[in-house]
JSON list of C-alpha atoms in Angstrom, two decimals:
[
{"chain": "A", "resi": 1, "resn": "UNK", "atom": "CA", "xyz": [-19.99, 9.62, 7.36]},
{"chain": "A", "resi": 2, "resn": "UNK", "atom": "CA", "xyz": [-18.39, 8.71, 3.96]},
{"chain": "A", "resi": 3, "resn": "UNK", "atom": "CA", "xyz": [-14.94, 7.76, 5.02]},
{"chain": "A", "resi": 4, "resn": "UNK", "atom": "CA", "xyz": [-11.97, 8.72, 2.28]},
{"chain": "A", "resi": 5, "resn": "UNK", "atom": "CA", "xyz": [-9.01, 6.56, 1.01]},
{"chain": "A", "resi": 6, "resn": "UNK", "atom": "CA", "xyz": [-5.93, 6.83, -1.10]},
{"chain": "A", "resi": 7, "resn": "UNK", "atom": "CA", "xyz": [-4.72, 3.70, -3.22]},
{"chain": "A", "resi": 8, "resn": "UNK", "atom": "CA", "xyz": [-1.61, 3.63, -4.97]},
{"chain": "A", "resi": 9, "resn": "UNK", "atom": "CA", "xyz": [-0.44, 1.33, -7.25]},
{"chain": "A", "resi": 10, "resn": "UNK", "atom": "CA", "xyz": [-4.48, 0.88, -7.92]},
{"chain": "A", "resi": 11, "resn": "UNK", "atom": "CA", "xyz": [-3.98, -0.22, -10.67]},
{"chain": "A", "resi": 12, "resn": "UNK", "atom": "CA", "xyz": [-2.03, -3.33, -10.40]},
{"chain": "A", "resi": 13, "resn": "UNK", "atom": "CA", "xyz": [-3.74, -6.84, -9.63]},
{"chain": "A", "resi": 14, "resn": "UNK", "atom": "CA", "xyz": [-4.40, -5.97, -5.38]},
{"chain": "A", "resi": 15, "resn": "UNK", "atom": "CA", "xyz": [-5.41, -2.44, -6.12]},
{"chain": "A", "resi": 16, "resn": "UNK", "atom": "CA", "xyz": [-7.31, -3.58, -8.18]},
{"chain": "A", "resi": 17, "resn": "UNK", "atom": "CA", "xyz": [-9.45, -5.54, -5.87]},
{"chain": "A", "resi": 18, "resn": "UNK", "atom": "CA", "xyz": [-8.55, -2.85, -3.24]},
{"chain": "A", "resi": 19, "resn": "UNK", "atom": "CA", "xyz": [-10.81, -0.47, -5.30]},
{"chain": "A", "resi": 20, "resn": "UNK", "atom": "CA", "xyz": [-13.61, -2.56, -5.84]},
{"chain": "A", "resi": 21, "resn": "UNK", "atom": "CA", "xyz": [-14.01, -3.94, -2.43]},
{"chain": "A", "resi": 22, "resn": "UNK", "atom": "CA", "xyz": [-13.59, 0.02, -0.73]},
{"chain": "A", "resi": 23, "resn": "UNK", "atom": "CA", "xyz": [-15.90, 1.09, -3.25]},
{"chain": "A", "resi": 24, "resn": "UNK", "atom": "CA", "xyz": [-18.71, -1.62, -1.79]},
{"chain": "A", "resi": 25, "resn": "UNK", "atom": "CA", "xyz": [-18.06, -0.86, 1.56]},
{"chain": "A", "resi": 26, "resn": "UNK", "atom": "CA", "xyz": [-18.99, 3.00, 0.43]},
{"chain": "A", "resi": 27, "resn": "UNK", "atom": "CA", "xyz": [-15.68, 4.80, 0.98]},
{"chain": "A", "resi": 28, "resn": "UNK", "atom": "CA", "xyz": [-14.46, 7.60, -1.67]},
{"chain": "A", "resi": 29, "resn": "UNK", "atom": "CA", "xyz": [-11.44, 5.97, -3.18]},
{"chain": "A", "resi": 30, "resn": "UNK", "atom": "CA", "xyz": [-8.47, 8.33, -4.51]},
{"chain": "A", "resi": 31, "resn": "UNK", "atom": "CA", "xyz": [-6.80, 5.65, -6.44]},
{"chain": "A", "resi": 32, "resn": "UNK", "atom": "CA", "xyz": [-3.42, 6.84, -7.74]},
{"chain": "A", "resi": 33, "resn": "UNK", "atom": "CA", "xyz": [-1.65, 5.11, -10.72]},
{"chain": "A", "resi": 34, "resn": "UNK", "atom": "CA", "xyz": [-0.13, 6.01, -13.71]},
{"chain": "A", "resi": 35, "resn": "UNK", "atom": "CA", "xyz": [-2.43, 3.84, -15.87]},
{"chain": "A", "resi": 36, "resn": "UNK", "atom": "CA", "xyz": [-5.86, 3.14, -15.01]},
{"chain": "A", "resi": 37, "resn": "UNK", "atom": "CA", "xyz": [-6.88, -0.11, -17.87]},
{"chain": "A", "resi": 38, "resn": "UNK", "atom": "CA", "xyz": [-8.05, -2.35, -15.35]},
{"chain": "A", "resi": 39, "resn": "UNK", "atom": "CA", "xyz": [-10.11, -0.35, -13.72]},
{"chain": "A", "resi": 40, "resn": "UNK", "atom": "CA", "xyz": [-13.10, 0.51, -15.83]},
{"chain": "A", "resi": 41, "resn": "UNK", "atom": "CA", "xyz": [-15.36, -0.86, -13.48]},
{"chain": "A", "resi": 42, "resn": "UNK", "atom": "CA", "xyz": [-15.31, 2.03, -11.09]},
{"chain": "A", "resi": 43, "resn": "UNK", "atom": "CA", "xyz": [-15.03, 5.10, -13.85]},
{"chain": "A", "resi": 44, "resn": "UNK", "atom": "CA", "xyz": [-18.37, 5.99, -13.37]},
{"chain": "A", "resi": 45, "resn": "UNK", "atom": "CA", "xyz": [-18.47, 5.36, -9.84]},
{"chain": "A", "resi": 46, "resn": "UNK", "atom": "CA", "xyz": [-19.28, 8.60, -7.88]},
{"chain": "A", "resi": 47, "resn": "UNK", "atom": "CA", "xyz": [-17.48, 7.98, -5.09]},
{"chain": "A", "resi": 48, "resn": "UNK", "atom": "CA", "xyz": [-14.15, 7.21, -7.37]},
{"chain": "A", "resi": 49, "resn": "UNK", "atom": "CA", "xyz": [-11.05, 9.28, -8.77]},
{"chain": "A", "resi": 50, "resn": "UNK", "atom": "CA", "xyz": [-8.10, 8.21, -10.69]},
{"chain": "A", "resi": 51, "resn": "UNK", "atom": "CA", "xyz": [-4.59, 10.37, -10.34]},
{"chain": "A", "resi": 52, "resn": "UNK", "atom": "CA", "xyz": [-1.44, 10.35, -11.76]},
{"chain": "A", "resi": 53, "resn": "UNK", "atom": "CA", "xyz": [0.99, 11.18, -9.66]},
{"chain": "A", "resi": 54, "resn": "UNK", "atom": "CA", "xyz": [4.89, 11.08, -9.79]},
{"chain": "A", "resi": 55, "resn": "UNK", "atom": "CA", "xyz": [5.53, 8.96, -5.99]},
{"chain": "A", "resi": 56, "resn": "UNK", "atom": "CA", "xyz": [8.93, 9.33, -6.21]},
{"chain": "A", "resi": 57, "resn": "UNK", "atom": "CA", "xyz": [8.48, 12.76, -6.31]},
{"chain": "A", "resi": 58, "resn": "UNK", "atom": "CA", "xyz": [8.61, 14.39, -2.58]},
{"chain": "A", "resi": 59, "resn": "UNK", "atom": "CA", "xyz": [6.96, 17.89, -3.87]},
{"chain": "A", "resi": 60, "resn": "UNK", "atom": "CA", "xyz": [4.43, 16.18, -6.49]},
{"chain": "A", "resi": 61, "resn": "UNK", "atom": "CA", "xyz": [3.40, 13.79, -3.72]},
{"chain": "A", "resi": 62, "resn": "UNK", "atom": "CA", "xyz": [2.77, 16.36, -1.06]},
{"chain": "A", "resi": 63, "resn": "UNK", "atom": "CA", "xyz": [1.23, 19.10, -3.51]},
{"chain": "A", "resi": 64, "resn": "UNK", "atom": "CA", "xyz": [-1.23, 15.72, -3.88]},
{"chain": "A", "resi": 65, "resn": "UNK", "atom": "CA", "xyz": [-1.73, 14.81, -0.53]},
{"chain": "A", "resi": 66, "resn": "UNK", "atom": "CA", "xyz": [-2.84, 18.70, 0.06]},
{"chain": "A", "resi": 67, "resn": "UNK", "atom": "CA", "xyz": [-4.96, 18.97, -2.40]},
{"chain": "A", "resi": 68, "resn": "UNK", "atom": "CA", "xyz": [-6.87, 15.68, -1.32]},
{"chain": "A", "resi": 69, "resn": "UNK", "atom": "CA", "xyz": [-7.54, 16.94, 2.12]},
{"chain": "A", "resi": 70, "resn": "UNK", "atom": "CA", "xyz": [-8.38, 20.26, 0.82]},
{"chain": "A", "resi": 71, "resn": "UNK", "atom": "CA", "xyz": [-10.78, 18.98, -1.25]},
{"chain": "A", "resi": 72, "resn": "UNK", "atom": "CA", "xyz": [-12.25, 16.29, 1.12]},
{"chain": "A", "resi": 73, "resn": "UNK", "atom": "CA", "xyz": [-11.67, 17.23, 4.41]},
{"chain": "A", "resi": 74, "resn": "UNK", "atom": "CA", "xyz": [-9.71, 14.43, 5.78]},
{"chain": "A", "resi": 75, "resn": "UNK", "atom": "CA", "xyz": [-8.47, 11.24, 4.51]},
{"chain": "A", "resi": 76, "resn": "UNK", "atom": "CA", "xyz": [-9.29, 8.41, 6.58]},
{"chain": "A", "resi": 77, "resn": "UNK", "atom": "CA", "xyz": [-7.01, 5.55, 5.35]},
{"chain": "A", "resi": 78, "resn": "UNK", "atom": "CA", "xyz": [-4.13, 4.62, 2.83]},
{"chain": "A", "resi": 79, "resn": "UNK", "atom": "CA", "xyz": [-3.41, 1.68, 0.63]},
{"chain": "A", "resi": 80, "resn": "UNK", "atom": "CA", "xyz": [0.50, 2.55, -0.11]},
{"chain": "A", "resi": 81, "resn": "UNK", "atom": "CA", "xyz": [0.92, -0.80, -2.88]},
{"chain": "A", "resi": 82, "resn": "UNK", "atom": "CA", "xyz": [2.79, 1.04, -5.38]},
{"chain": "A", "resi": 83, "resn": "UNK", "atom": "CA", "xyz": [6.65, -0.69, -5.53]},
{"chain": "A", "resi": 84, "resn": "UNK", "atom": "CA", "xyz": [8.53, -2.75, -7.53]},
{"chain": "A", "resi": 85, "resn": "UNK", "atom": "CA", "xyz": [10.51, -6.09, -7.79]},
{"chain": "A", "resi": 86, "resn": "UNK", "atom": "CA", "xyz": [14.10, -7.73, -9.07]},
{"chain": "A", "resi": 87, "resn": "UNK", "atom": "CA", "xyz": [15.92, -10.26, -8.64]},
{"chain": "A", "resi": 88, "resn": "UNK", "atom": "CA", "xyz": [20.10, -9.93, -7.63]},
{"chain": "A", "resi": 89, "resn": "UNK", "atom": "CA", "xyz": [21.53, -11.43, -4.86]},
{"chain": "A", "resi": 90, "resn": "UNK", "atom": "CA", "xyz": [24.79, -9.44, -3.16]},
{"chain": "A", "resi": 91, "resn": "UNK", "atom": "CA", "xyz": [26.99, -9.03, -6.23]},
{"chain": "A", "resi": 92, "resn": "UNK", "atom": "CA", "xyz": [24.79, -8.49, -8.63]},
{"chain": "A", "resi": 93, "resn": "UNK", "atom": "CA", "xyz": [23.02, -5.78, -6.71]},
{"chain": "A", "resi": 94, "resn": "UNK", "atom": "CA", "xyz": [25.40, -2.45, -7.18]},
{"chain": "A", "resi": 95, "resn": "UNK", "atom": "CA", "xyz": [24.30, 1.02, -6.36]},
{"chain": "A", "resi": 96, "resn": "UNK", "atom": "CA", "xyz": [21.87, 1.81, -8.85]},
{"chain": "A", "resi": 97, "resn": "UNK", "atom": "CA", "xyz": [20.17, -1.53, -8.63]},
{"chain": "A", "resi": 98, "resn": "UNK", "atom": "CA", "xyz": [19.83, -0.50, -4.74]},
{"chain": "A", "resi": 99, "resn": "UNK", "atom": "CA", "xyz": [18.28, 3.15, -6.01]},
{"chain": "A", "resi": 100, "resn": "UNK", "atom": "CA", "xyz": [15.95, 1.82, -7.95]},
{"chain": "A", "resi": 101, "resn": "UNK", "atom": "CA", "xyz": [14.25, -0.55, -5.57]},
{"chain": "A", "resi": 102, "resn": "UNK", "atom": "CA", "xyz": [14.60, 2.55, -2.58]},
{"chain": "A", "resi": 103, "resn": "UNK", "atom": "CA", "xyz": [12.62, 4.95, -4.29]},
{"chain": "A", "resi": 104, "resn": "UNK", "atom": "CA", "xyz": [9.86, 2.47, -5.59]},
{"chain": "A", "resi": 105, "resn": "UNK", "atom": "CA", "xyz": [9.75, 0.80, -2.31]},
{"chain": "A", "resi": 106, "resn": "UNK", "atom": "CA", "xyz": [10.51, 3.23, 0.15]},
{"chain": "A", "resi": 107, "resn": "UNK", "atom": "CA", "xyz": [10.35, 6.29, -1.12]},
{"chain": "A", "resi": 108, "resn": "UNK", "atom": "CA", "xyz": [6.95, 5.89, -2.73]},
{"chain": "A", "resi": 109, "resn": "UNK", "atom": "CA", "xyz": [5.53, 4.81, 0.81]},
{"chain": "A", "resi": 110, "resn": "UNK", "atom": "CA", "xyz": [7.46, 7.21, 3.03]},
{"chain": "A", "resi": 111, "resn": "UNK", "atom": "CA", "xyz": [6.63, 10.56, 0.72]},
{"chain": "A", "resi": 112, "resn": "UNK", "atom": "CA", "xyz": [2.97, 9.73, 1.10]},
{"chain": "A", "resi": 113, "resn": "UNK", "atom": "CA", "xyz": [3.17, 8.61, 4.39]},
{"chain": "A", "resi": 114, "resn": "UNK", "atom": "CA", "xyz": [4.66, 11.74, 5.91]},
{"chain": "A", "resi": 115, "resn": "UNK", "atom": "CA", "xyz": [2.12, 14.47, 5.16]},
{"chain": "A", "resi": 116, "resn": "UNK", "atom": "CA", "xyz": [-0.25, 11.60, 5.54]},
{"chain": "A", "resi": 117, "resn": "UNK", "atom": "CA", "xyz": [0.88, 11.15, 9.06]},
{"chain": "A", "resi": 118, "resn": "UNK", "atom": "CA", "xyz": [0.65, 14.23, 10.43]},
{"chain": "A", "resi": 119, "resn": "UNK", "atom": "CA", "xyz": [-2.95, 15.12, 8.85]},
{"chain": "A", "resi": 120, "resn": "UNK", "atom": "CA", "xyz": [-4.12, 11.61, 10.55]},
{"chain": "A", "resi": 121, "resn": "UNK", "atom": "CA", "xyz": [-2.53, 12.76, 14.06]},
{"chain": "A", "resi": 122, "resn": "UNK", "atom": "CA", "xyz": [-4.54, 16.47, 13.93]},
{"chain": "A", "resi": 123, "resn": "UNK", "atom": "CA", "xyz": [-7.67, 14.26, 12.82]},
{"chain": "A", "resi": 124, "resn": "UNK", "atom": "CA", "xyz": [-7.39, 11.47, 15.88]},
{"chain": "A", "resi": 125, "resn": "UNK", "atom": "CA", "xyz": [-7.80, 8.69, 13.02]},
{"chain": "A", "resi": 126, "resn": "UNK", "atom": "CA", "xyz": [-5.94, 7.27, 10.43]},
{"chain": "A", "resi": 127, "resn": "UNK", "atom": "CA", "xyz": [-5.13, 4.01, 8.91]},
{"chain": "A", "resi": 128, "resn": "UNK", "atom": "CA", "xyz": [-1.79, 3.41, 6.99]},
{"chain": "A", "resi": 129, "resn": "UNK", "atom": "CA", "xyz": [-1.17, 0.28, 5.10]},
{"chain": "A", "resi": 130, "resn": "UNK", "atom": "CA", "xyz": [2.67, -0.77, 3.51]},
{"chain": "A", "resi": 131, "resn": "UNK", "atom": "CA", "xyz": [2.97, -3.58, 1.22]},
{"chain": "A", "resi": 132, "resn": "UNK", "atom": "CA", "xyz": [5.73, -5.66, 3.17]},
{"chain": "A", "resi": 133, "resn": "UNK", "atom": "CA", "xyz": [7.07, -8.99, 1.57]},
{"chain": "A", "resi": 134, "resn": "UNK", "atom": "CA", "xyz": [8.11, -12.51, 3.15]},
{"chain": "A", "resi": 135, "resn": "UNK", "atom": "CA", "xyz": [11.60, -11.86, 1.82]},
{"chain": "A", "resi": 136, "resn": "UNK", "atom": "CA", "xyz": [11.74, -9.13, 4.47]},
{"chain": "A", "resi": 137, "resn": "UNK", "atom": "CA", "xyz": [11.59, -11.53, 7.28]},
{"chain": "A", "resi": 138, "resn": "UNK", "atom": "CA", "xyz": [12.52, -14.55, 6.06]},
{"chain": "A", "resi": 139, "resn": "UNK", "atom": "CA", "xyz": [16.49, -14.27, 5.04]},
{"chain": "A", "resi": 140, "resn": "UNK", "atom": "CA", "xyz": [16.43, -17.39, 3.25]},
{"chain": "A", "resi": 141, "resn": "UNK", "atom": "CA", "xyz": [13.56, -16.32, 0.79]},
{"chain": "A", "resi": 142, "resn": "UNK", "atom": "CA", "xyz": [14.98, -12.55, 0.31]},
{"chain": "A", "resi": 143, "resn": "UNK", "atom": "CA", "xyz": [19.29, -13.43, -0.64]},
{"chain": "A", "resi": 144, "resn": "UNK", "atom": "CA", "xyz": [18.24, -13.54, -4.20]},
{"chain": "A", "resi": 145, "resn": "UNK", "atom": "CA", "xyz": [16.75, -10.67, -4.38]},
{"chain": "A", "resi": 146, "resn": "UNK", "atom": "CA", "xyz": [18.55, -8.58, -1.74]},
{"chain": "A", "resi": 147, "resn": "UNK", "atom": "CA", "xyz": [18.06, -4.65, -2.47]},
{"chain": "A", "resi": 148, "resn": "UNK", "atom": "CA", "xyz": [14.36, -5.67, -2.77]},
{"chain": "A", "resi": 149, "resn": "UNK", "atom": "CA", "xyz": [14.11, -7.20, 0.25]},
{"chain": "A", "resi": 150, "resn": "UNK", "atom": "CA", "xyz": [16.09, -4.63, 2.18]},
{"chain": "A", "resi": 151, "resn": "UNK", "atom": "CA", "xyz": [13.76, -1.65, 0.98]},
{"chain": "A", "resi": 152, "resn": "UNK", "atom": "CA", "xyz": [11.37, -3.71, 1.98]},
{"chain": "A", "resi": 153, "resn": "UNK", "atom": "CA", "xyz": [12.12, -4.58, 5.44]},
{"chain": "A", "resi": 154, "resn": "UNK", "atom": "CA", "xyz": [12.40, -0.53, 5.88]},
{"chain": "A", "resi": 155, "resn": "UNK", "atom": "CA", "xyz": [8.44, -0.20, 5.63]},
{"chain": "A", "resi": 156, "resn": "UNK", "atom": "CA", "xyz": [8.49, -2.40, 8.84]},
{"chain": "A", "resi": 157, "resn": "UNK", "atom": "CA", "xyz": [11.01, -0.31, 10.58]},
{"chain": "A", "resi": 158, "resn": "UNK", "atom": "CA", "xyz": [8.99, 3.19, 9.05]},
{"chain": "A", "resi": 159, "resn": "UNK", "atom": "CA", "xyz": [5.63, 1.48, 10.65]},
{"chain": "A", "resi": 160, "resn": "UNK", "atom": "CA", "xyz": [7.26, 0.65, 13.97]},
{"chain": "A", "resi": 161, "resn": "UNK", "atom": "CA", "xyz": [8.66, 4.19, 14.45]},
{"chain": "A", "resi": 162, "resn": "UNK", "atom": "CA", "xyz": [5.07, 5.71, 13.63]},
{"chain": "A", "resi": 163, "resn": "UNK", "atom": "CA", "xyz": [3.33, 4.03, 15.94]},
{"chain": "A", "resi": 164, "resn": "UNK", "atom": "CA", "xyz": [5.63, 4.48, 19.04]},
{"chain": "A", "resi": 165, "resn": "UNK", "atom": "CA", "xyz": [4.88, 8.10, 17.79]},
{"chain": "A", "resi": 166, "resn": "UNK", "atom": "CA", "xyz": [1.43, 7.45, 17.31]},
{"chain": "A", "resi": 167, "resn": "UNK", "atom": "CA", "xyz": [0.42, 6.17, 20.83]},
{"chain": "A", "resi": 168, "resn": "UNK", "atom": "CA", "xyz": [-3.03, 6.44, 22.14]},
{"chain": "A", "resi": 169, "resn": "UNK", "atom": "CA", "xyz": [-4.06, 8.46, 19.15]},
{"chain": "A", "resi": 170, "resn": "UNK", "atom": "CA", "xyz": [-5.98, 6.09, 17.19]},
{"chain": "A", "resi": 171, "resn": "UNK", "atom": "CA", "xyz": [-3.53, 6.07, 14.27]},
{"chain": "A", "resi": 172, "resn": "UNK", "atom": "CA", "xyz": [-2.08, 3.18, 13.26]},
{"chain": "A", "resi": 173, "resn": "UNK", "atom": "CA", "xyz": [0.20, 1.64, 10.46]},
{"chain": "A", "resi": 174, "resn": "UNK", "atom": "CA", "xyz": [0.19, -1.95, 9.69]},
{"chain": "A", "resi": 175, "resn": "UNK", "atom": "CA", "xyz": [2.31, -3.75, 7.08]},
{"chain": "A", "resi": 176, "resn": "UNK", "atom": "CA", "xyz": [0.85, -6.45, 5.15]},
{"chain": "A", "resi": 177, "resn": "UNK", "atom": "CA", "xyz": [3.45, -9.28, 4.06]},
{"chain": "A", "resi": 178, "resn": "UNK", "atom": "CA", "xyz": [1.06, -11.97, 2.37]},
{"chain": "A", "resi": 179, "resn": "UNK", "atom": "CA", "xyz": [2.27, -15.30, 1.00]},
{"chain": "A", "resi": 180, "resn": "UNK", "atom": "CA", "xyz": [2.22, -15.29, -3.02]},
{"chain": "A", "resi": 181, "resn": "UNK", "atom": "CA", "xyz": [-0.88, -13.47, -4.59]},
{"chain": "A", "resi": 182, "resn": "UNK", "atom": "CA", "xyz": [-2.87, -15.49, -6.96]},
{"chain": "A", "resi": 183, "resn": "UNK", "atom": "CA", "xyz": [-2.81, -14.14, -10.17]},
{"chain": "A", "resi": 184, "resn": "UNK", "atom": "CA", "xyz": [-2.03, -14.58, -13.61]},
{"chain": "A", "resi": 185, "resn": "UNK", "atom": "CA", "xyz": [1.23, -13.49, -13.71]},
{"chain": "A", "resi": 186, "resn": "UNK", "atom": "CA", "xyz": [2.45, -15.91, -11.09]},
{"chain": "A", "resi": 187, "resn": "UNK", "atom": "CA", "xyz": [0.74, -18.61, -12.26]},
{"chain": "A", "resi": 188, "resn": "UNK", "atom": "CA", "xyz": [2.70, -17.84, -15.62]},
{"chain": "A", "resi": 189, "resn": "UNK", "atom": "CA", "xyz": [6.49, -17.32, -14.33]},
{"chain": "A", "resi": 190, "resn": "UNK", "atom": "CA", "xyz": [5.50, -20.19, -11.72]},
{"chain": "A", "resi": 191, "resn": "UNK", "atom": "CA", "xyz": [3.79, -23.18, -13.61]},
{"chain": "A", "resi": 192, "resn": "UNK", "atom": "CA", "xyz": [5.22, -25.96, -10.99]},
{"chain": "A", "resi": 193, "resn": "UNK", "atom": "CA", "xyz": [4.27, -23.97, -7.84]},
{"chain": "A", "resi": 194, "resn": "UNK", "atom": "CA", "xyz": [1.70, -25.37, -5.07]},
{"chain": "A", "resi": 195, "resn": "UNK", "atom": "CA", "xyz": [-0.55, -22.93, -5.23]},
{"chain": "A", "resi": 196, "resn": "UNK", "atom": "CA", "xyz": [-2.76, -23.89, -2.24]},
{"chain": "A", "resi": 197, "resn": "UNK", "atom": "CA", "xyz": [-1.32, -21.39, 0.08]},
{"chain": "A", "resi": 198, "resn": "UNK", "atom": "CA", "xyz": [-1.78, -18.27, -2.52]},
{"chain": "A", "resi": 199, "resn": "UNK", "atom": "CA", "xyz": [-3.95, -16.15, -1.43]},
{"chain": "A", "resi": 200, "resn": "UNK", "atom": "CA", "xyz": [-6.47, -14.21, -3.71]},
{"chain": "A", "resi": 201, "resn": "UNK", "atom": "CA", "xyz": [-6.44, -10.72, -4.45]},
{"chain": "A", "resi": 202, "resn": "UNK", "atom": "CA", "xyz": [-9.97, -10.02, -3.36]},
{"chain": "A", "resi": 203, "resn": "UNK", "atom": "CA", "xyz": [-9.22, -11.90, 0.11]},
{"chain": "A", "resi": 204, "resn": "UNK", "atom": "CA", "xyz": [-6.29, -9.70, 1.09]},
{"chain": "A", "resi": 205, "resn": "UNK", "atom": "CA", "xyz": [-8.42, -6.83, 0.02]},
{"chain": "A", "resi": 206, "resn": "UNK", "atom": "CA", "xyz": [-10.73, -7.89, 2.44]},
{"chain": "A", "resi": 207, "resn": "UNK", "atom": "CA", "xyz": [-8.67, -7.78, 5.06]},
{"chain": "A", "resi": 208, "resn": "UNK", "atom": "CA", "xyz": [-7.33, -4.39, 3.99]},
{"chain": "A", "resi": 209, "resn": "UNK", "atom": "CA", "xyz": [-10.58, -3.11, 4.47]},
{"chain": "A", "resi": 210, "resn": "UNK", "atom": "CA", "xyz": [-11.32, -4.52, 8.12]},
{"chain": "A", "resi": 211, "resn": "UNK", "atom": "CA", "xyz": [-7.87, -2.84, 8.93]},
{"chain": "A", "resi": 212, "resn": "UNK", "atom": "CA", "xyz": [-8.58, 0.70, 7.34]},
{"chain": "A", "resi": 213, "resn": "UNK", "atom": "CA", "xyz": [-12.43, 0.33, 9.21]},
{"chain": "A", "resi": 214, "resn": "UNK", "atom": "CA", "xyz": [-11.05, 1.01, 12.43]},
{"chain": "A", "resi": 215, "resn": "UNK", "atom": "CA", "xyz": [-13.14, -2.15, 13.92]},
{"chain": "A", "resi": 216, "resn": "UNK", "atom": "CA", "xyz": [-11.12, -4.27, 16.40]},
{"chain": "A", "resi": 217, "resn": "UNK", "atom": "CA", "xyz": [-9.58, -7.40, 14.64]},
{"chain": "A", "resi": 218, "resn": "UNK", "atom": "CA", "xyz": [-9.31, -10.63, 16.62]},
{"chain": "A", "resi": 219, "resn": "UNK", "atom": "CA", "xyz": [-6.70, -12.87, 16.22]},
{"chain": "A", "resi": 220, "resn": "UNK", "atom": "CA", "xyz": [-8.71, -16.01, 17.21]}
]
């Protein structure tokens, strides 16, 4: 059985490599970004479609979620990548600055992850994936970029309420919180950085995967 996925923020440097490595493994990928340059790779891929949908949009993201079961069934997993990042510590952070990183960090999760939910609980499987950060847990790392790191943390908190409501149901959602990604861009805005701990895009996509397969994943 062809299992489905939805990736959002596909697009970016992890979806990216989230879209390749789902598309090996032989999973339909609904990737879901606004732009779609860097992935010409999987175009003519039969087993991949590109949408552009508004996530901060409650009724735009559930009309899309609907239509993708509708059309496929059931959808087996989710990458939910799409956010956003800035830097402002207490008092530079006002109420817009908070806004802004709520609905492209929280709100962009949670609006997918709701009818998402649900669908996976009538189904008995489902794998949902947040894009956490170390300035979540790690106060020290997240005071300069506080609003950030508070929407953030939420995704935890979201993740730890689904699963208490998820119990024994074989649907689970994990948040991922990897050290700095390897890419170009960070390399660029962080020329001095010891990059020996990054971690590449295409190894966190691996690891996606082996969460979203439903195998059991040792710890050893």
């Amino acid at each position: 059985m062809t299992r489905t996925v939805i990736i959002t923020g596909a697009n970016g440097n992890l979806g990216t490599a989230a879209v390749k490595k789902f598309l090996d493994q032989g999973y339909k990928v609904i990737a879901v970004d606004h732009t779609g340059t860097h992935l010409g790779f999987a175009a003519s891929h039969d087993n991949f479609e590109l949408r552009d949908v508004d996530l901060s949009s409650e009724s735009a993201t559930e009309t899309f979620i609907t239509e993708a079961i509708s059309l496929y069934g059931r959808i087996d997993g989710a990458l939910l990548l799409a956010g956003g990042f800035a830097m402002g510590d207490i008092g530079a952070t006002d109420s817009a600055a908070m806004k802004q990183m709520y609905t492209l960090n929280f709100e962009t999760a949670y609006f997918a992850a709701r009818p998402l939910f649900t669908h996976m609980i009538q189904n008995g499987f489902g794998r949902l994936v947040f894009m956490g950060a170390r300035t979540a847990l790690k106060p020290e790392l997240g005071k300069g970029a506080l609003a950030y790191a508070l929407t953030k943390s939420m995704l935890f908190n979201l993740a730890d309420l689904l699963n208490a409501s998820a119990k024994g149901k074989n649907v689970l959602a994990s948040v991922v919180a990897p050290a700095t990604i390897d890419t170009a861009l960070n390399r660029k805005s962080m020329p001095d950085a010891d990059t020996t701990g990054w971690i590449e895009p295409a190894q966190l996509a691996d690891i996606l995967e082996l969460i979203c397969s439903g195998k059991e994943i040792s710890l050893k």
